[in-house]
CSV table of C-alpha atoms and ligand atoms in Angstrom, one decimal:
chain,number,residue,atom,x,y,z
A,1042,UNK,CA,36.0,-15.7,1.4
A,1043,UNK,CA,33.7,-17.3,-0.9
A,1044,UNK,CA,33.5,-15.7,-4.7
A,1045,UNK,CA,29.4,-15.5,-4.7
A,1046,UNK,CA,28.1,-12.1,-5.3
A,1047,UNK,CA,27.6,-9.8,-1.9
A,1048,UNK,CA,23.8,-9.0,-1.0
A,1049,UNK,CA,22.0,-7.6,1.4
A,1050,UNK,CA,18.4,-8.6,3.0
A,1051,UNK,CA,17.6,-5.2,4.7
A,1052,UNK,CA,14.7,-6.7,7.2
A,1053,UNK,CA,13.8,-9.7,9.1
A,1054,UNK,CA,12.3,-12.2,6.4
A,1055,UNK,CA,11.0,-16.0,5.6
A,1056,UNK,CA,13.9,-18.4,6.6
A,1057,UNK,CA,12.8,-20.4,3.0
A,1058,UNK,CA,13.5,-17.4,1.5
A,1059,UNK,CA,17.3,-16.7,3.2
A,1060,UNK,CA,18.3,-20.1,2.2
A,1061,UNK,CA,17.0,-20.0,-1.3
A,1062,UNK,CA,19.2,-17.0,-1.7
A,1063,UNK,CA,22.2,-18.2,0.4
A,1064,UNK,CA,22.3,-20.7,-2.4
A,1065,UNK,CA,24.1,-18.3,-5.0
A,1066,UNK,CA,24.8,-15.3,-2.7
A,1067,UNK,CA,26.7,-14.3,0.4
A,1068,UNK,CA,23.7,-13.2,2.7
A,1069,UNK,CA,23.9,-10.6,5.3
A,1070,UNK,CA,20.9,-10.7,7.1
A,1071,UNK,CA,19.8,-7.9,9.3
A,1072,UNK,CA,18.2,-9.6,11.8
A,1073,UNK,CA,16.4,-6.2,13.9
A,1074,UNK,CA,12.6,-5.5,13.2
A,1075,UNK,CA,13.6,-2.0,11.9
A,1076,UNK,CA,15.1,-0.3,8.5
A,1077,UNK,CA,17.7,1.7,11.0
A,1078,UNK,CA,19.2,4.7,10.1
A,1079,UNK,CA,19.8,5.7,6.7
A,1080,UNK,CA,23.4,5.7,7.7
A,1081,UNK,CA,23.2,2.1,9.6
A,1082,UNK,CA,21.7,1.2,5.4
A,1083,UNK,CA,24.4,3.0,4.0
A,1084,UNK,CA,27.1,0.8,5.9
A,1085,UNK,CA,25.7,-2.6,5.6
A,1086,UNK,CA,25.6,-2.0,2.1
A,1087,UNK,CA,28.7,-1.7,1.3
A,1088,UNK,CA,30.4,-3.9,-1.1
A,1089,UNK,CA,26.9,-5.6,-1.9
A,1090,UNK,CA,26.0,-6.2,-5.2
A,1091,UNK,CA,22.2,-6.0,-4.4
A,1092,UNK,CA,19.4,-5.7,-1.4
A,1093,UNK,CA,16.1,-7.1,-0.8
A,1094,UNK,CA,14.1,-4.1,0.7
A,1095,UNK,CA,10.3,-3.6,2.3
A,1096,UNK,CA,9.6,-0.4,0.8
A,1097,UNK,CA,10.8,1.1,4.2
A,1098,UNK,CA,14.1,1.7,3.5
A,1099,UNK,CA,15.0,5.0,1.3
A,1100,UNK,CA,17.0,4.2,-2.2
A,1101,UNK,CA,18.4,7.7,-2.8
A,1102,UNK,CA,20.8,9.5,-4.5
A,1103,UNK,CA,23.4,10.3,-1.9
A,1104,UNK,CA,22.6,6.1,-0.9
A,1105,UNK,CA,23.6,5.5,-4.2
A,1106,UNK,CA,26.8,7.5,-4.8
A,1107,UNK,CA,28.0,5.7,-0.8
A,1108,UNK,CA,27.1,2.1,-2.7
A,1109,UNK,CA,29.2,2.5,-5.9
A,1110,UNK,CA,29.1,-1.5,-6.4
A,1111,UNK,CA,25.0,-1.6,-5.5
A,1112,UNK,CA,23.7,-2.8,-9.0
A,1113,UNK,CA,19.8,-3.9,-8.1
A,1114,UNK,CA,17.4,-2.8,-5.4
A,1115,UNK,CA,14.7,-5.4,-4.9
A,1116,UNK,CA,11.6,-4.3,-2.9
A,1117,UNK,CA,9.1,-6.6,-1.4
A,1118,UNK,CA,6.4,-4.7,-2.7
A,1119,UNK,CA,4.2,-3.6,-5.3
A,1120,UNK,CA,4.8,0.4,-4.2
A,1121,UNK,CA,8.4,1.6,-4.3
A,1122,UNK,CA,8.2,5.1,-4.0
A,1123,UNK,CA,10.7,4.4,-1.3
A,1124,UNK,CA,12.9,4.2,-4.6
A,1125,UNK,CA,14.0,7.5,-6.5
A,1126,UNK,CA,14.2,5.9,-9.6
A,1127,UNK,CA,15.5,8.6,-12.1
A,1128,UNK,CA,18.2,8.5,-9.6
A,1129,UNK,CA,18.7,4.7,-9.5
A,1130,UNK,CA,18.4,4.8,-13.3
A,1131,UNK,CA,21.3,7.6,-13.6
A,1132,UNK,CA,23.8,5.6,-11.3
A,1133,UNK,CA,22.8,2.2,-13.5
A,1134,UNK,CA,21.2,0.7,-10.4
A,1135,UNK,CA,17.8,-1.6,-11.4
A,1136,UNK,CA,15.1,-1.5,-9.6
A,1137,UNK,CA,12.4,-4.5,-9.4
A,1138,UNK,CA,9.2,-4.9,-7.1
A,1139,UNK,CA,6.4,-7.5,-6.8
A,1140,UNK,CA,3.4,-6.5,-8.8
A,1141,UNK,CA,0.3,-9.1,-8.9
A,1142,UNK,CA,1.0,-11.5,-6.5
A,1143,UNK,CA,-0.4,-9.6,-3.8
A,1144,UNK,CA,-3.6,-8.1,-5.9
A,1145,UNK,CA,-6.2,-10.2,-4.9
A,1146,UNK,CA,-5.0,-10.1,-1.3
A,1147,UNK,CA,-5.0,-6.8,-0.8
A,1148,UNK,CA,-8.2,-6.4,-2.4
A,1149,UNK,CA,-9.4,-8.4,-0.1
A,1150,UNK,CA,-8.0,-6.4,2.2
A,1151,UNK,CA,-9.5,-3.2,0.8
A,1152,UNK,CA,-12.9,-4.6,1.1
A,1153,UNK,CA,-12.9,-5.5,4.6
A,1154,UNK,CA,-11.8,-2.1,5.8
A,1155,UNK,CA,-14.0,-0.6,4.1
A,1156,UNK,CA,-16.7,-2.9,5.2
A,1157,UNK,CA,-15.5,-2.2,8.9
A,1158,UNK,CA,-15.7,1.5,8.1
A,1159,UNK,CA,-19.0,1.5,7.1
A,1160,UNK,CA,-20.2,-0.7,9.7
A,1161,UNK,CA,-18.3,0.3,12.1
A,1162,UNK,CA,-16.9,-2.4,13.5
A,1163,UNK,CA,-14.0,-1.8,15.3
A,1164,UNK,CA,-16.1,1.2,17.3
A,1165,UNK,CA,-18.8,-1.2,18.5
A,1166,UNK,CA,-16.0,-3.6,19.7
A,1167,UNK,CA,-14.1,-1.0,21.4
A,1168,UNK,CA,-17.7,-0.2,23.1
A,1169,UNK,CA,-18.5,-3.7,24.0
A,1170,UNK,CA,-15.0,-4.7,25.4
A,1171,UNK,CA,-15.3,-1.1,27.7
A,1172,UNK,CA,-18.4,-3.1,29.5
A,1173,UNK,CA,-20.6,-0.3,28.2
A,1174,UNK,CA,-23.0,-2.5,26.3
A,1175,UNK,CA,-26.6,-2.5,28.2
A,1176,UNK,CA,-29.0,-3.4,25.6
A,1177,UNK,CA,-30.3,-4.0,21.8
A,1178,UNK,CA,-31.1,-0.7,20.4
A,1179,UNK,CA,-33.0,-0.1,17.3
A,1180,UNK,CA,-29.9,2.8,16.1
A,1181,UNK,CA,-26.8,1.4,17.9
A,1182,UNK,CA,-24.2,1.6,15.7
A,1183,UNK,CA,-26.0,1.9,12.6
A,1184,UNK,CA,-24.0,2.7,10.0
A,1185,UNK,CA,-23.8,3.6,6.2
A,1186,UNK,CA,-25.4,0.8,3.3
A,1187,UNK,CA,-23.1,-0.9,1.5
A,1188,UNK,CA,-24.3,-3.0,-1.0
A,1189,UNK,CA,-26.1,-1.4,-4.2
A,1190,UNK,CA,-24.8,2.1,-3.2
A,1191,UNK,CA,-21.7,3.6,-5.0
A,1192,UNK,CA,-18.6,2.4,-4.9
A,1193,UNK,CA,-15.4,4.9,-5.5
A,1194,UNK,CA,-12.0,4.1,-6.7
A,1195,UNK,CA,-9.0,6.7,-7.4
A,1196,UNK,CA,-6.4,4.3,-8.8
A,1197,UNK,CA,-7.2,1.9,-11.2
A,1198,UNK,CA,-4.3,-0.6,-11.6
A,1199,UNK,CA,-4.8,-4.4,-10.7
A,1200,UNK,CA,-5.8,-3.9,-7.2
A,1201,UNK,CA,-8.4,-1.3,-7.8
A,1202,UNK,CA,-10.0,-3.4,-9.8
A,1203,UNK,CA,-9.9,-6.1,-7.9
A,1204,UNK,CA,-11.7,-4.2,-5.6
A,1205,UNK,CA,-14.2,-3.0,-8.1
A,1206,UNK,CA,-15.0,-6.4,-9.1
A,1207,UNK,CA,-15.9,-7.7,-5.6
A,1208,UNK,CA,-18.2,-4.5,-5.2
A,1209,UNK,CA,-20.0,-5.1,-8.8
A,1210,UNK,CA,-20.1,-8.4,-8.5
A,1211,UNK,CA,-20.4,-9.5,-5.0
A,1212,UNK,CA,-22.5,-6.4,-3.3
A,1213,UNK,CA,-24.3,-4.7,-6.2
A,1214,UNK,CA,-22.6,-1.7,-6.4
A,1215,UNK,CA,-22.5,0.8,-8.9
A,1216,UNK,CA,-18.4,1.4,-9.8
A,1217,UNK,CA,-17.6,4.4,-10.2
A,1218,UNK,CA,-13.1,5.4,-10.9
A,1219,UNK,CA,-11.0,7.7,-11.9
A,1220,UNK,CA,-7.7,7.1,-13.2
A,1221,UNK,CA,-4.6,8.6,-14.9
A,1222,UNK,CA,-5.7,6.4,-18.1
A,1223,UNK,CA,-8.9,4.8,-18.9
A,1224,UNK,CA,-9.0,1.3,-18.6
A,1225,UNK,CA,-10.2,-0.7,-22.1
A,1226,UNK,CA,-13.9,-1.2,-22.6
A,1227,UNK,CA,-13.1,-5.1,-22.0
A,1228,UNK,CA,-11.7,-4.0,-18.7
A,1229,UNK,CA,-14.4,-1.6,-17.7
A,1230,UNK,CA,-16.8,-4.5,-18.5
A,1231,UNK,CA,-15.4,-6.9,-16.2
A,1232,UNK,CA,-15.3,-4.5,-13.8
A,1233,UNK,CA,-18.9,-3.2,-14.5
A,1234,UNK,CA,-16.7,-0.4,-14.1
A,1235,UNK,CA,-17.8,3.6,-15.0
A,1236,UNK,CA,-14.5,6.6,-16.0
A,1237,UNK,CA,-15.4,9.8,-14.4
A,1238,UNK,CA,-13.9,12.8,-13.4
A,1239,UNK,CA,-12.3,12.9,-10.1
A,1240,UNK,CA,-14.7,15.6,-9.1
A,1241,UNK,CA,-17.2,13.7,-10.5
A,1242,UNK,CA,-15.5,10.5,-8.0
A,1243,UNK,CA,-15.4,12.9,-5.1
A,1244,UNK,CA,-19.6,13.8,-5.3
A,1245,UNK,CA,-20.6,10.5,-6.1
A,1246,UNK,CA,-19.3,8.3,-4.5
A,1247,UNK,CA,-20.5,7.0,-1.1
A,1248,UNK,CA,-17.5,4.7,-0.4
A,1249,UNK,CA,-14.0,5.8,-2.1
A,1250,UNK,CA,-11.2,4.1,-1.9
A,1251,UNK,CA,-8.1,4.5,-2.4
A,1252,UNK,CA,-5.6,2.7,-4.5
A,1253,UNK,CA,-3.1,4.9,-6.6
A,1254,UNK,CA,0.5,5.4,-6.3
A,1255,UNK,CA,2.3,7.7,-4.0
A,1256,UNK,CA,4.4,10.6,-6.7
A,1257,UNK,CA,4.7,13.9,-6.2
A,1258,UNK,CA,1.2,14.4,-7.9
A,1259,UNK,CA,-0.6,12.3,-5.7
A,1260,UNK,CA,0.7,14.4,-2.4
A,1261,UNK,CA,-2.2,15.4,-0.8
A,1262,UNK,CA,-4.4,14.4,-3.6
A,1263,UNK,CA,-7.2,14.2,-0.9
A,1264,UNK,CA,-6.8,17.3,1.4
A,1265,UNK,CA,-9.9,19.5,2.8
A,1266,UNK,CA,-10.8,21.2,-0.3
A,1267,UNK,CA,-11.4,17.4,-2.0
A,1268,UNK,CA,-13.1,16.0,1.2
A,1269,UNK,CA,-15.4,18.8,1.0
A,1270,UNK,CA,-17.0,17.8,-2.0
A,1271,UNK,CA,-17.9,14.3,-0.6
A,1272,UNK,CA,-21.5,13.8,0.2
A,1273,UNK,CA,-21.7,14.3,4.1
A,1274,UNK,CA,-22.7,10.2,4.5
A,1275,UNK,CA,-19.7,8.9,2.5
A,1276,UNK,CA,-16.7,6.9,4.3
A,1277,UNK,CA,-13.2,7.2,2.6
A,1278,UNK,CA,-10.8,4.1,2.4
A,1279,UNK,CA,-6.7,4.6,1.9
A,1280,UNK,CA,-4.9,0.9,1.0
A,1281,UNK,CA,-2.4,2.8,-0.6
A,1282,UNK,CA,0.2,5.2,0.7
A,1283,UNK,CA,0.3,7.5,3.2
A,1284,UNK,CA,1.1,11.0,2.3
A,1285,UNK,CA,-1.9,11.0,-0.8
A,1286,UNK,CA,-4.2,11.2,2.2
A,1287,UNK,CA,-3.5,15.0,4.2
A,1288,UNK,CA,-4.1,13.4,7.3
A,1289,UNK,CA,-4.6,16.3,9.8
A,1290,UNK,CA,-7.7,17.4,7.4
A,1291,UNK,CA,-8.7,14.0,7.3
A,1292,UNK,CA,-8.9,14.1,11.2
A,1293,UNK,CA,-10.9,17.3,11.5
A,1294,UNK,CA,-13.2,16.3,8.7
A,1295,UNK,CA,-13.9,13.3,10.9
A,1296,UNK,CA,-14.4,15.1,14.2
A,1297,UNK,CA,-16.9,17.3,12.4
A,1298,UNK,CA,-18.4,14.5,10.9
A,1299,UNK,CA,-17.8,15.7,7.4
A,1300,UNK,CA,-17.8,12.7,5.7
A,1301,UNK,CA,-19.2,9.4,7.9
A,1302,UNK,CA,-15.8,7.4,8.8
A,1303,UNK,CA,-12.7,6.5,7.2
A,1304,UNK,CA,-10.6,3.5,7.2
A,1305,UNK,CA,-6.5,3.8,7.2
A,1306,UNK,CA,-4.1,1.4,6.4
A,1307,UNK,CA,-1.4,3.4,5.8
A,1308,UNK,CA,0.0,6.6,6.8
A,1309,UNK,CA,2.1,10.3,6.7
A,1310,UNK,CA,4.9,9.4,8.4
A,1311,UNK,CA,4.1,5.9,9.5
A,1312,UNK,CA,4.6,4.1,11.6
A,1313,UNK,CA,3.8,7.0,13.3
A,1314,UNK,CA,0.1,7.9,13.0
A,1315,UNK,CA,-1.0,11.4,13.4
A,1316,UNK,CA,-2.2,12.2,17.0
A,1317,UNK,CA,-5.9,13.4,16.0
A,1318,UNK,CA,-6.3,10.4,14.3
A,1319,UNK,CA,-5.9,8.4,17.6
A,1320,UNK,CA,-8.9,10.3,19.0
A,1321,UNK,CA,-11.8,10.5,16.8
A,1322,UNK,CA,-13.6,7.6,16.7
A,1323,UNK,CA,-15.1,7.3,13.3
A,1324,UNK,CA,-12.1,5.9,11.9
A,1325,UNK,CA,-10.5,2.4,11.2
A,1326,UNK,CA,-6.8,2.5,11.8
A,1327,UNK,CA,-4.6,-0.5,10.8
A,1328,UNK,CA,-0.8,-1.2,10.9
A,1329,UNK,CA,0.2,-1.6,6.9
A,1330,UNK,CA,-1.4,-5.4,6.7
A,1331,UNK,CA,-3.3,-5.0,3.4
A,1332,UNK,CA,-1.0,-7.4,2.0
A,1333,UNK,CA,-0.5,-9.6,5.4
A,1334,UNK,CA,-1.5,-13.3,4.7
A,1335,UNK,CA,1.5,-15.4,5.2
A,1336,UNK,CA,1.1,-17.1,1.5
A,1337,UNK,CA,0.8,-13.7,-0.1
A,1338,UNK,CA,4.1,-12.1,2.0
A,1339,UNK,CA,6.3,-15.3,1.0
A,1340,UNK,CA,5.2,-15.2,-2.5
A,1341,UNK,CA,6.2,-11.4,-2.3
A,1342,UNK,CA,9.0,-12.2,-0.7
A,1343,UNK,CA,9.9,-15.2,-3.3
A,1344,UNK,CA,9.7,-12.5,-6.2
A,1345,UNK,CA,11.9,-10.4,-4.7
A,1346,UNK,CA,14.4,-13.0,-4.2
A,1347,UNK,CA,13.8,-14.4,-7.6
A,1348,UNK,CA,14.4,-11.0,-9.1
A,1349,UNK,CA,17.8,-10.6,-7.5
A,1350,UNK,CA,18.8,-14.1,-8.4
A,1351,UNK,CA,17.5,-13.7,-11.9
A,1352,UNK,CA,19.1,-11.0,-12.5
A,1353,UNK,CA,22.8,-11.3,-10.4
A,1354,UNK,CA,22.9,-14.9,-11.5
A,1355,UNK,CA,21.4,-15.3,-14.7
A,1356,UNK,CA,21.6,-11.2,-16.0
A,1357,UNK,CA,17.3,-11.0,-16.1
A,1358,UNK,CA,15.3,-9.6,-13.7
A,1359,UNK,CA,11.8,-11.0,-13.3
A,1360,UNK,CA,9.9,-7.6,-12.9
A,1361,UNK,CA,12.4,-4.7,-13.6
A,1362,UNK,CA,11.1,-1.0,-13.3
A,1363,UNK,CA,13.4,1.0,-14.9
A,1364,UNK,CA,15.2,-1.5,-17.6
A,1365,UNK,CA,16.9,1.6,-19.3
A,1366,UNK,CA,19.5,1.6,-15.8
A,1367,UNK,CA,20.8,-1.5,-17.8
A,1368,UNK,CA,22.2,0.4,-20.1
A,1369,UNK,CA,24.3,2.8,-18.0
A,1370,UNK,CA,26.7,0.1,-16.9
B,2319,LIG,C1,3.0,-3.0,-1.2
B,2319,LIG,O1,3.3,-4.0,-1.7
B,2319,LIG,O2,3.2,-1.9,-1.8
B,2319,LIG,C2,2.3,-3.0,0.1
B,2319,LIG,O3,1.9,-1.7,0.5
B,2319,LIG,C3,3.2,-3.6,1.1
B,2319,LIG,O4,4.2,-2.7,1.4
């Protein structure tokens, strides 16, 4: 048995990426297009030193006391509320995930959904490919303004404002965010970017998106009582977790046409998608893909193999989230 340090790659993953980690470790690769069971995680991880994750696999507590020698978690992702990190930090276990080389990306991303949401582009698609297109009409499919109107964003980190930027800059908008801090005035000014209060957010905004982190604060930050204060024409955009979104309200709001449309990328529960969200048509639904350019995955995918190298080889993690775990071991 060779002496190199034990790791695990939980999902299917760049083959570049396997072999630049089968250089220092001894790489179990599960192979299946799914996390498993958390007891199927449990086992493969035993005696591994680390594991690359996707931020679909659960690094808990009772994980953690199974996987005594599990010393770094690495997630392929900028989220990793699949992490309970106060628990990671008490058992000495780091954490790392990949922060900014997915921003612009996925503000990208964030921009086209919401531009399909407005304009509702994946409705008059489904219309057209059901044969029931018969003629130009001066209101088919008309949809809500985009440029110069104003532009929402709850969550203000590097992705939110790449998205603000594109909206000031590139459409006009008026930006408009709310955040748990205040960005600096230089920030603010490059992202012609307003702080309000998130009622102030909810009522004046005519597209908000979404871009915060999934905590136990953010649960349901946008239920009935907040899409209620939305002006009636608005569209809502969530790039960012599921479970800030309350998704049966969402639905309802939708059928009743409560707000215009909304556009989902992620999910309570995903993959599973809640069932009245299959039926009402004023919604964009996507799989998770904000991220999904192949460059932008293997660079995610790179820093998440760098940061277990870094830090099993060379005792330095690349982008560590809880640093202080160090100091339990
Ligand atoms: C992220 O990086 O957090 C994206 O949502 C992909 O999981």
């Amino acid at each position: 048995m060779s002496d190199k340090p034990r790791i695990l790659v939980a999902r299917p993953t760049f083959p570049e990426v396997i072999e630049r980690l089968a250089a220092h470790f001894e790489v179990e690769h599960n192979q299946a297009d799914e996390s498993g069971s958390p007891e199927q995680l449990r086992s493969r991880l035993q005696g591994k030193s680390g594991v690359f994750t996707t931020g679909a696999e659960r690094i808990d507590a009772a994980l953690l006391a199974a996987c005594p020698q599990l010393r770094i978690c690495a997630n392929m992702a900028v989220g990793f509320n699949n992490f309970d990190l106060p628990a990671m930090t008490a058992a000495g276990v780091l954490g790392t995930n990949a922060p900014d080389v997915l921003t612009e990306t996925t503000a990208d991303f964030g921009f086209a959904l919401l531009m399909a949401t407005a304009r509702r582009v994946t409705e008059s698609e489904h219309y057209l490919r059901a044969g029931k297109w018969q003629n130009w009409s001066y209101d088919l499919f008309a949809g809500q303004e985009v440029h110069g109107t104003t532009l929402g964003i709850l969550g203000m980190g590097r992705i939110g404002q790449g998205i603000a930027r594109r909206g000031a800059h590139g459409f006009g908008m008026q930006v408009i965010y709310h955040n748990r801090s205040r960005l600096s005035p230089e920030l603010e000014a490059s992202c012609k970017a307003r702080y309000v209060t998130k009622d102030e957010l909810l009522q004046g905004a005519d597209h908000l998106v979404l871009v915060l982190p999934y905590t136990a604060e953010s649960h349901h930050a946008i239920g009935a009582a907040e899409i209620a204060r939305m002006k009636p024409g608005a569209t809502l955009v969530n790039i960012a977790r599921g479970g800030i979104v309350d998704d049966a309200a969402l639905a309802l709001a939708l059928r009743e046409r409560r707000i215009a449309a909304a556009g989902l990328d992620v999910f309570e529960g995903e993959p599973r998608v809640h069932p009245d969200l299959l039926t009402v048509p004023n919604v964009v639904l996507t799989p998770h893909i904000a991220s999904a350019t192949l460059p932008t995955r293997l660079a995610m995918a790179t820093l998440a193999a760098d940061n277990l190298i870094g830090f099993l080889v060379h005792g330095k993690a690349v982008t560590p989230l809880n640093p202080q775990a160090l100091e339990k071991r």
